[in-house]
Coordinates of C-alpha atoms in Angstrom, one line a residue:
F1 CA 0.2 0.0 0.1
L2 CA 0.9 3.3 -0.5
N3 CA 1.6 6.4 2.0
G4 CA -1.1 9.0 2.7
S5 CA -3.0 10.8 5.3
T6 CA -6.6 10.6 7.3
D7 CA -8.5 13.6 9.0
H8 CA -6.6 12.1 12.0
A9 CA -2.8 11.0 11.3
S10 CA -0.2 11.3 8.1
L11 CA 1.4 7.8 7.8
F12 CA 4.7 7.5 6.0
S13 CA 7.1 4.3 5.5
Q14 CA 10.0 4.4 3.8
Q15 CA 11.8 0.7 2.5
G16 CA 15.2 0.1 2.8
K17 CA 17.6 -2.4 0.7
K18 CA 17.3 -5.5 3.1
G19 CA 14.0 -6.9 1.3
P20 CA 10.2 -7.0 2.4
N21 CA 9.0 -3.5 4.5
Q22 CA 8.7 -5.3 8.3
D23 CA 7.2 -2.0 9.3
A24 CA 3.0 -1.9 9.7
M25 CA 0.8 0.9 10.5
I26 CA -3.1 1.1 10.9
V27 CA -5.3 4.0 11.7
W28 CA -9.0 2.8 12.3
E29 CA -11.7 5.4 12.8
N30 CA -15.0 5.1 14.9
F31 CA -13.3 2.4 16.2
G32 CA -15.2 0.2 18.7
S33 CA -18.3 1.1 17.5
M34 CA -17.7 4.4 19.5
E35 CA -17.7 8.2 18.0
D36 CA -14.8 10.4 18.1
T37 CA -12.7 7.1 18.9
V38 CA -9.7 6.3 17.0
F39 CA -7.1 2.8 17.3
F40 CA -3.7 3.7 16.1
G41 CA -0.5 1.4 16.2
V42 CA 2.8 0.9 14.6
F43 CA 4.6 -2.5 14.5
D44 CA 8.4 -3.0 13.7
G45 CA 8.9 -6.8 12.7
H46 CA 12.2 -8.4 13.4
G47 CA 13.5 -11.9 12.4
P48 CA 13.0 -14.6 9.3
Y49 CA 9.0 -13.4 9.3
D50 CA 9.3 -9.9 10.6
H51 CA 7.3 -8.5 7.7
V52 CA 4.6 -11.2 8.2
I53 CA 4.2 -11.0 11.9
A54 CA 4.1 -7.5 11.7
K55 CA 1.2 -7.5 9.4
R56 CA -1.0 -10.0 11.4
V57 CA -0.4 -8.6 14.6
K58 CA -1.7 -5.2 12.9
N59 CA -4.4 -6.9 11.4
L60 CA -5.7 -9.2 14.5
L61 CA -5.1 -7.4 17.9
P62 CA -7.0 -3.9 16.8
L63 CA -9.9 -6.5 16.1
K64 CA -9.8 -8.1 19.4
L65 CA -9.4 -4.8 21.3
G66 CA -12.1 -3.7 19.0
S67 CA -14.6 -6.5 20.3
H68 CA -13.8 -5.5 23.9
L69 CA -14.7 -1.9 23.3
E70 CA -18.2 -3.1 21.8
S71 CA -18.7 -5.4 24.6
Y72 CA -18.4 -2.3 27.0
L73 CA -20.8 -0.3 24.4
S74 CA -23.4 -3.0 24.4
C75 CA -23.5 -3.0 28.5
E76 CA -24.0 0.8 28.4
E77 CA -26.6 0.9 25.8
V78 CA -28.6 -1.5 28.5
L79 CA -27.5 0.9 31.4
K80 CA -28.9 3.3 29.4
E81 CA -32.1 1.9 28.9
I82 CA -32.6 1.0 32.4
S83 CA -31.7 4.6 33.7
L84 CA -34.5 5.9 31.2
N85 CA -37.3 3.4 32.8
T86 CA -36.7 4.2 36.2
A87 CA -38.2 7.3 37.2
D88 CA -36.8 7.7 40.6
R89 CA -33.2 7.4 39.5
M90 CA -31.2 10.2 39.3
T91 CA -27.5 10.5 37.5
S92 CA -25.5 13.3 36.1
D93 CA -23.9 13.1 32.7
S94 CA -20.9 11.3 34.3
L95 CA -22.3 8.9 36.3
V96 CA -24.3 5.8 35.9
Q97 CA -25.5 4.0 38.7
I98 CA -25.8 0.1 38.6
S99 CA -27.8 -2.2 40.3
A100 CA -26.4 -5.1 41.2
N101 CA -27.9 -8.0 43.7
G102 CA -30.0 -5.4 45.1
E103 CA -27.0 -3.1 45.4
S104 CA -26.3 0.1 44.1
Q105 CA -22.8 1.4 42.8
V106 CA -21.9 4.9 41.5
Y107 CA -19.2 5.0 39.0
N108 CA -17.5 7.8 37.0
K109 CA -18.4 7.3 33.1
D110 CA -14.9 8.8 32.3
Q111 CA -12.9 6.8 34.9
D112 CA -14.7 3.9 33.9
M113 CA -13.9 4.1 30.4
V114 CA -10.1 4.5 31.2
Q115 CA -10.2 1.5 33.1
M116 CA -11.9 -0.5 30.4
L117 CA -9.7 0.7 27.8
L118 CA -6.6 0.0 30.1
T119 CA -7.8 -3.8 30.8
S120 CA -8.9 -4.3 27.4
I121 CA -5.6 -3.4 26.1
V122 CA -3.8 -5.8 28.4
K123 CA -5.9 -8.5 27.4
A124 CA -5.8 -8.0 23.6
Y125 CA -2.0 -8.4 24.1
R126 CA -2.2 -11.3 25.9
F127 CA -4.6 -12.8 23.1
M128 CA -2.2 -11.5 20.5
D129 CA 0.7 -13.3 21.7
K130 CA -1.2 -16.8 21.9
K131 CA -3.0 -16.1 18.5
L132 CA 0.7 -16.0 17.1
K133 CA 1.8 -19.2 19.0
M134 CA -0.6 -21.2 17.7
Q135 CA -0.1 -20.2 14.5
V136 CA 0.9 -23.1 11.7
D137 CA 1.7 -21.0 8.6
V138 CA 4.3 -18.8 10.2
D139 CA 7.3 -19.9 12.2
C140 CA 7.4 -17.1 15.3
F141 CA 9.9 -19.5 17.3
C142 CA 12.8 -16.5 16.4
S143 CA 10.3 -13.9 15.1
G144 CA 8.5 -11.4 16.1
T145 CA 7.5 -7.7 16.4
T146 CA 7.5 -4.6 18.7
A147 CA 4.2 -2.8 18.9
V148 CA 3.4 0.9 20.0
T149 CA -0.7 1.3 20.2
M150 CA -2.7 4.3 20.8
V151 CA -6.5 4.7 21.4
K152 CA -8.2 8.3 21.4
Q153 CA -11.5 8.5 22.8
G154 CA -12.5 11.9 22.9
Q155 CA -10.0 13.6 25.3
H156 CA -8.6 10.5 26.6
L157 CA -5.6 9.1 25.5
V158 CA -4.7 5.4 26.2
V159 CA -1.2 4.0 25.0
G160 CA 0.0 0.4 25.2
N161 CA 3.9 -0.6 24.2
I162 CA 6.3 -3.5 24.0
G163 CA 9.8 -3.1 22.5
D164 CA 11.5 -0.1 21.2
S165 CA 8.9 1.8 18.8
R166 CA 8.0 5.2 21.1
A167 CA 5.4 7.4 21.2
V168 CA 5.7 11.2 22.2
L169 CA 3.4 14.3 22.7
G170 CA 4.1 17.8 21.1
T171 CA 2.5 19.9 23.9
R172 CA 2.5 23.7 25.0
N173 CA 4.6 24.4 28.2
K174 CA 3.6 27.4 30.6
E175 CA 5.8 29.8 28.4
N176 CA 3.6 28.4 25.5
K177 CA 6.6 27.0 23.7
L178 CA 6.1 23.6 21.7
V179 CA 7.9 21.0 23.6
P180 CA 8.5 17.4 23.3
F181 CA 6.8 14.6 26.2
Q182 CA 7.5 11.0 26.2
L183 CA 4.4 8.7 26.3
T184 CA 6.4 5.5 26.4
E185 CA 9.5 4.0 27.3
D186 CA 11.9 2.3 25.2
I187 CA 11.8 -1.3 26.5
K188 CA 15.0 -2.3 26.3
P189 CA 16.8 -5.6 28.6
D190 CA 18.8 -3.2 30.6
V191 CA 16.2 -0.5 30.7
P192 CA 16.6 1.3 34.3
V193 CA 14.9 0.1 37.1
M194 CA 13.2 3.4 37.9
M195 CA 11.6 3.8 34.6
L196 CA 9.7 0.5 34.4
P197 CA 9.5 -2.9 36.2
A198 CA 13.0 -4.2 36.6
E199 CA 13.5 -5.6 32.7
A200 CA 16.9 -6.9 33.5
A201 CA 16.5 -8.6 37.1
R202 CA 13.7 -10.4 35.7
I203 CA 16.0 -11.7 32.8
K204 CA 18.3 -13.1 34.6
R205 CA 16.0 -14.6 36.8
W206 CA 14.8 -16.5 34.3
K207 CA 18.3 -17.3 32.8
G208 CA 18.4 -15.2 30.0
R209 CA 21.7 -13.3 29.5
I210 CA 22.4 -9.4 28.6
F211 CA 25.2 -8.3 26.7
A212 CA 26.4 -6.1 23.9
L213 CA 28.2 -6.7 20.8
G214 CA 31.4 -5.7 19.9
D215 CA 30.6 -3.4 17.0
E216 CA 27.4 -2.1 19.0
P217 CA 28.4 -1.3 22.5
G218 CA 25.5 0.6 23.4
V219 CA 23.0 -1.6 22.4
A220 CA 22.5 -4.4 24.9
R221 CA 20.7 -7.8 23.9
L222 CA 18.7 -10.7 25.1
W223 CA 20.2 -13.9 24.3
L224 CA 19.5 -17.8 25.4
P225 CA 21.1 -19.1 28.4
N226 CA 23.8 -21.2 26.4
H227 CA 23.7 -20.0 23.0
N228 CA 24.5 -16.4 21.7
S229 CA 21.5 -16.0 19.8
P230 CA 18.7 -14.3 19.0
G231 CA 20.3 -11.1 20.3
L232 CA 17.0 -9.7 20.9
A233 CA 17.2 -5.7 21.2
M234 CA 14.2 -5.5 23.8
A235 CA 13.0 -6.9 26.6
R236 CA 9.2 -7.5 25.2
A237 CA 7.5 -8.4 22.3
F238 CA 4.9 -10.7 20.1
G239 CA 6.4 -13.6 19.2
D240 CA 10.3 -14.7 19.7
F241 CA 8.7 -17.4 21.3
C242 CA 12.6 -19.1 21.8
L243 CA 13.0 -16.3 24.5
K244 CA 9.6 -16.6 26.5
D245 CA 11.1 -19.0 28.7
F246 CA 14.1 -16.6 29.6
G247 CA 12.8 -13.2 30.1
L248 CA 10.8 -12.1 27.2
I249 CA 7.3 -11.0 27.9
F250 CA 4.4 -10.0 25.9
V251 CA 2.5 -7.8 28.4
P252 CA 2.2 -4.1 27.5
D253 CA 3.4 -1.1 29.6
V254 CA -0.3 1.1 29.5
S255 CA -0.4 4.5 30.4
Y256 CA -3.1 7.3 30.6
R257 CA -3.5 10.5 29.7
R258 CA -6.0 13.3 29.5
L259 CA -6.0 15.7 26.5
T260 CA -5.8 19.2 27.2
E261 CA -6.0 22.2 24.5
K262 CA -2.1 22.2 24.9
D263 CA -1.4 19.1 23.6
E264 CA -1.4 19.3 19.5
F265 CA 0.2 16.0 18.2
V266 CA 1.6 12.6 19.0
V267 CA 4.3 11.0 17.3
L268 CA 4.6 7.1 16.7
A269 CA 7.3 5.7 15.1
T270 CA 9.9 2.9 14.8
D271 CA 13.3 2.7 16.7
W272 CA 15.9 4.2 14.2
I273 CA 13.5 7.5 14.0
W274 CA 14.7 7.8 17.7
D275 CA 18.1 6.5 17.1
V276 CA 19.2 9.3 14.9
L277 CA 16.6 12.3 16.1
T278 CA 16.0 13.7 19.4
N279 CA 12.2 14.0 21.4
E280 CA 12.7 17.9 20.6
E281 CA 14.2 17.4 17.1
V282 CA 10.9 15.0 16.1
V283 CA 8.5 17.5 17.6
E284 CA 10.0 20.4 15.5
I285 CA 10.0 18.8 12.1
V286 CA 6.3 17.5 12.5
A287 CA 5.6 21.6 13.6
K288 CA 7.3 22.8 10.9
A289 CA 5.5 20.5 8.2
P290 CA 4.2 22.3 5.2
T291 CA 0.7 20.5 5.5
R292 CA -0.8 18.1 7.6
C293 CA -0.7 15.3 5.5
T294 CA 3.1 15.4 4.7
A295 CA 4.0 15.4 8.6
G296 CA 5.0 11.6 8.4
R297 CA 7.0 12.3 5.2
A298 CA 9.2 14.9 6.5
L299 CA 9.7 13.4 9.5
V300 CA 10.9 10.3 8.1
E301 CA 13.3 12.0 5.5
A302 CA 14.6 14.4 8.0
A303 CA 15.6 10.9 9.6
F304 CA 17.7 9.6 7.1
A305 CA 18.9 13.4 6.2
S306 CA 20.3 13.3 10.0
S307 CA 22.2 10.1 9.7
L308 CA 24.0 11.2 6.6
T309 CA 25.3 14.4 8.4
R310 CA 25.9 12.9 12.0
N311 CA 29.4 11.8 12.9
Q312 CA 28.7 7.9 12.2
T313 CA 31.0 5.3 11.0
N314 CA 30.8 3.9 7.4
Y315 CA 28.6 0.5 9.1
Q316 CA 26.3 2.9 10.7
L317 CA 26.1 4.6 7.7
L318 CA 25.8 1.4 5.4
L319 CA 22.9 0.3 8.0
S320 CA 21.1 3.2 7.4
Q321 CA 20.6 2.7 4.0
W322 CA 19.3 -0.8 4.5
L323 CA 16.8 -0.1 7.1
N324 CA 13.2 0.2 7.0
T325 CA 11.5 3.4 8.4
S326 CA 8.1 4.1 9.8
A327 CA 6.8 7.2 11.3
M328 CA 2.8 8.1 11.9
A329 CA 2.0 11.8 13.2
L330 CA -1.3 11.8 14.9
L331 CA -3.1 15.3 14.6
N332 CA -6.5 16.9 15.3
L333 CA -5.8 15.8 18.9
I334 CA -7.9 18.8 20.3
Q335 CA -10.2 20.2 17.9
H336 CA -9.5 23.9 17.1
Q337 CA -5.8 24.0 18.7
S338 CA -2.9 24.3 16.1
Q339 CA -2.4 25.2 12.4
L340 CA -1.9 21.6 12.0
Q341 CA -5.7 21.0 12.6
A342 CA -6.9 22.9 9.4
R343 CA -8.9 20.5 7.1
E344 CA -7.3 19.6 3.8
P345 CA -8.1 17.5 1.1
N346 CA -7.7 14.2 1.9
H347 CA -4.7 12.9 0.3
L348 CA -5.1 9.3 1.5
S349 CA -3.3 7.0 -0.7
S350 CA -3.5 3.7 1.7
M351 CA -6.1 1.5 2.5
V352 CA -9.6 2.2 3.6
S353 CA -12.2 -0.5 4.2
K354 CA -15.6 -0.2 5.9
S355 CA -15.8 -2.9 8.6
R356 CA -18.9 -4.6 8.8
H357 CA -18.3 -7.4 11.2
N358 CA -21.4 -6.2 13.1
R359 CA -24.3 -3.8 13.0
H360 CA -22.2 -0.9 14.8
T361 CA -19.4 -1.0 12.9
R362 CA -20.8 0.1 9.5
D363 CA -19.1 3.2 9.5
N364 CA -15.9 2.6 10.7
Q365 CA -12.5 3.4 8.8
R366 CA -9.4 1.3 8.7
V367 CA -6.4 2.6 6.9
G368 CA -3.4 0.3 6.7
R369 CA -0.3 -0.5 5.5

């Protein structure tokens, strides 16, 4: 599929010389049968079947997560009907009262929605890894993929992440200066303990090994106990079942942010973007993009230009020409905020399909690469 943009995002992926593009991206509008809800995902495959696994996760993970949201929506519709038919029950717009076993409980709808999203993401990731393990047409033993996914529902932003792809928010500080706020942590085998649960401690406890290669002294990798393979540069991933007994896990790091009018856009991108550009540079490039639909392309092209001008070894320069790189800029976070929100002709050249798997999803739009 070609690169392009939607009302919510600008997508761009540049294929390197090493073979099929192992990156996959998706934007799904009206996600989970809910208005003003969008799913975003960037997946970076690795191993012999990297491109197959990344695209399979792109296709299956949002379907599973969407089914959780639709179940929640069905429950909400029942509760609404109960409320409308109960004259002596008063609830505000933000509260819903549920009667169970004769006992009444009051929930804040916003808090309930956020908790449901966080829980559903974890469940969907668990399902996805089990699904990959049962695949008979693709070998996931030494192949897998990262996943950085995001659900935006109104002003709610919920993020799930495994691996070393990254999500960064462009927001305004007190001086109204556009600055980056990193929404995810790169989950490396040697990630600092204060940022995430001790990845290195878990790996060592499960007999996995962590060390860097001589030509990449700054890249810690995860290895089998008795063999110098496969050398995975992350501590969490889908697939890679050869390492699942030695410290590698699929459990996502999940986080929540309530958006404000100071939040302008989010960038999801694969690891190489962040290897050659700082968060500050990424935010500046997206903010200065000539048009909304070119933000993704501008970022990838700037990353390649930076790799050529920085003080790198010949090995690193050669490697950059072989790598696949993908970036997605998520725009229109808060309506009527930022010049990037001006509606332009939709230059979508990616696939848009209508999901009809139930009566609620008739208007859903999926854009995938």
